[in-house]
Coordinates of C-alpha atoms in Angstrom, one line a residue:
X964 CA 89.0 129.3 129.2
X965 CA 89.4 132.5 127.4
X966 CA 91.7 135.6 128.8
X967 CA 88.9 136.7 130.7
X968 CA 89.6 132.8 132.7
X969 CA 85.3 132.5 131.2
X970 CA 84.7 129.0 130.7
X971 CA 83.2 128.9 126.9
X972 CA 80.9 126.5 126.9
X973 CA 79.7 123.9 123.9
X974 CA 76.5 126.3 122.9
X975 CA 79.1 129.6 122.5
X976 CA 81.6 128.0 120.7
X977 CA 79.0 126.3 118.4
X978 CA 76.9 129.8 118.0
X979 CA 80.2 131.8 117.5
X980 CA 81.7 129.1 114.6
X981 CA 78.6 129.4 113.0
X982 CA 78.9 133.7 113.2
X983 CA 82.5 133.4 111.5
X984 CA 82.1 130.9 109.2
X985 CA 79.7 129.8 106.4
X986 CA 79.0 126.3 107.3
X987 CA 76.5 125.4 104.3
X988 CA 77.6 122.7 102.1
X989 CA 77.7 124.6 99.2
X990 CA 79.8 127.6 101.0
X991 CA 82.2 124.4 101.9
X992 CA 82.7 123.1 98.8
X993 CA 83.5 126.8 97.1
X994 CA 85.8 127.9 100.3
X995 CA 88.1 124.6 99.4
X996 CA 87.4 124.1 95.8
X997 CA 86.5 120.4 96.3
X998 CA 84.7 120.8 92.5
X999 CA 88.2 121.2 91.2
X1000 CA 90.7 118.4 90.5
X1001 CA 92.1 118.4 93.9
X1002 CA 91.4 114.6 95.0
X1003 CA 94.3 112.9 93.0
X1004 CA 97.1 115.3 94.8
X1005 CA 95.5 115.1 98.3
X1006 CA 94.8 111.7 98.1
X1007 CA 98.1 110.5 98.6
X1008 CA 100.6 110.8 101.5
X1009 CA 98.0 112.1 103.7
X1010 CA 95.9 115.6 103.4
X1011 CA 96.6 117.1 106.7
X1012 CA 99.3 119.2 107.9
X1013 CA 100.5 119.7 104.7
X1014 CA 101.4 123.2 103.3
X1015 CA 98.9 124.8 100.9
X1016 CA 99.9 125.8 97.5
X1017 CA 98.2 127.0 94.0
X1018 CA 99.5 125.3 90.7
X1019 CA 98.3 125.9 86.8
X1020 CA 96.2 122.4 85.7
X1021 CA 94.1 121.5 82.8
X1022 CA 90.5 121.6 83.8
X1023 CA 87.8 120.7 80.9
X1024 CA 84.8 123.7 80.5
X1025 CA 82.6 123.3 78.2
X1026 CA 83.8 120.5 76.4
X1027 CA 87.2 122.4 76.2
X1028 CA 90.8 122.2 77.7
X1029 CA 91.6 125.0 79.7
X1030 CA 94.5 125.9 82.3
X1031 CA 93.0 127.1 85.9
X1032 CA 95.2 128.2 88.9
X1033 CA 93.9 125.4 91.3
X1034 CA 94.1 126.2 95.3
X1035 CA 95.7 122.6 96.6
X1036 CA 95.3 121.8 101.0
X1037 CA 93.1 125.0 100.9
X1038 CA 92.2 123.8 104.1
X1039 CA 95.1 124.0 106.1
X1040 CA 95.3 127.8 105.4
X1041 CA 95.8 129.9 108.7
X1042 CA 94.3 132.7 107.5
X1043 CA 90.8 132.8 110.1
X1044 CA 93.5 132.1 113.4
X1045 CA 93.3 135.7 114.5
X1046 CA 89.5 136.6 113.9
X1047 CA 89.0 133.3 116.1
X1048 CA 91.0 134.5 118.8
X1049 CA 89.5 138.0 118.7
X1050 CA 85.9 136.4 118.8
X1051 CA 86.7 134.1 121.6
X1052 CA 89.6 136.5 123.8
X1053 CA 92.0 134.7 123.6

């Protein structure tokens, strides 16, 4: 139920997900940066409900070692909580 006590049903919440965010798997992966070397620091000790932080690593680009700020638990970011709320009145 939103403020408004409206029932949302499965076919609103689905439509209105889809208005707020890009769901295409290519919009995914960019969002999280799951093409940077995330995997071996979110592989361990679980990667949910963890804080999400940026640190300096050594990505290779064109055959070369450079340093990249690299977005780590991107994903538990809270940053769409109150455009959700707004779009379902809560």
């Amino acid at each position: 139920r939103n403020n408004q006590e409206k029932f949302v049903n499965d076919g609103e919440i689905a439509r209105t997900i889809g208005d707020l965010f890009d769901l295409r798997p290519a919009a995914i992966i960019e969002k999280f940066g799951l093409k940077k070397p995330i995997y071996e620091v979110t592989a361990a000790y679980g990667h949910m409900g963890r804080d999400p932080f940026t640190m300096e690593v050594e990505v290779c680009k064109n055959g070369e070692f450079v340093k990249e700020n690299v977005q780590f638990f991107g994903w538990e970011k809270l940053d769409a909580v109150e455009s959700i709320k707004q779009s379902f009145g809560l």
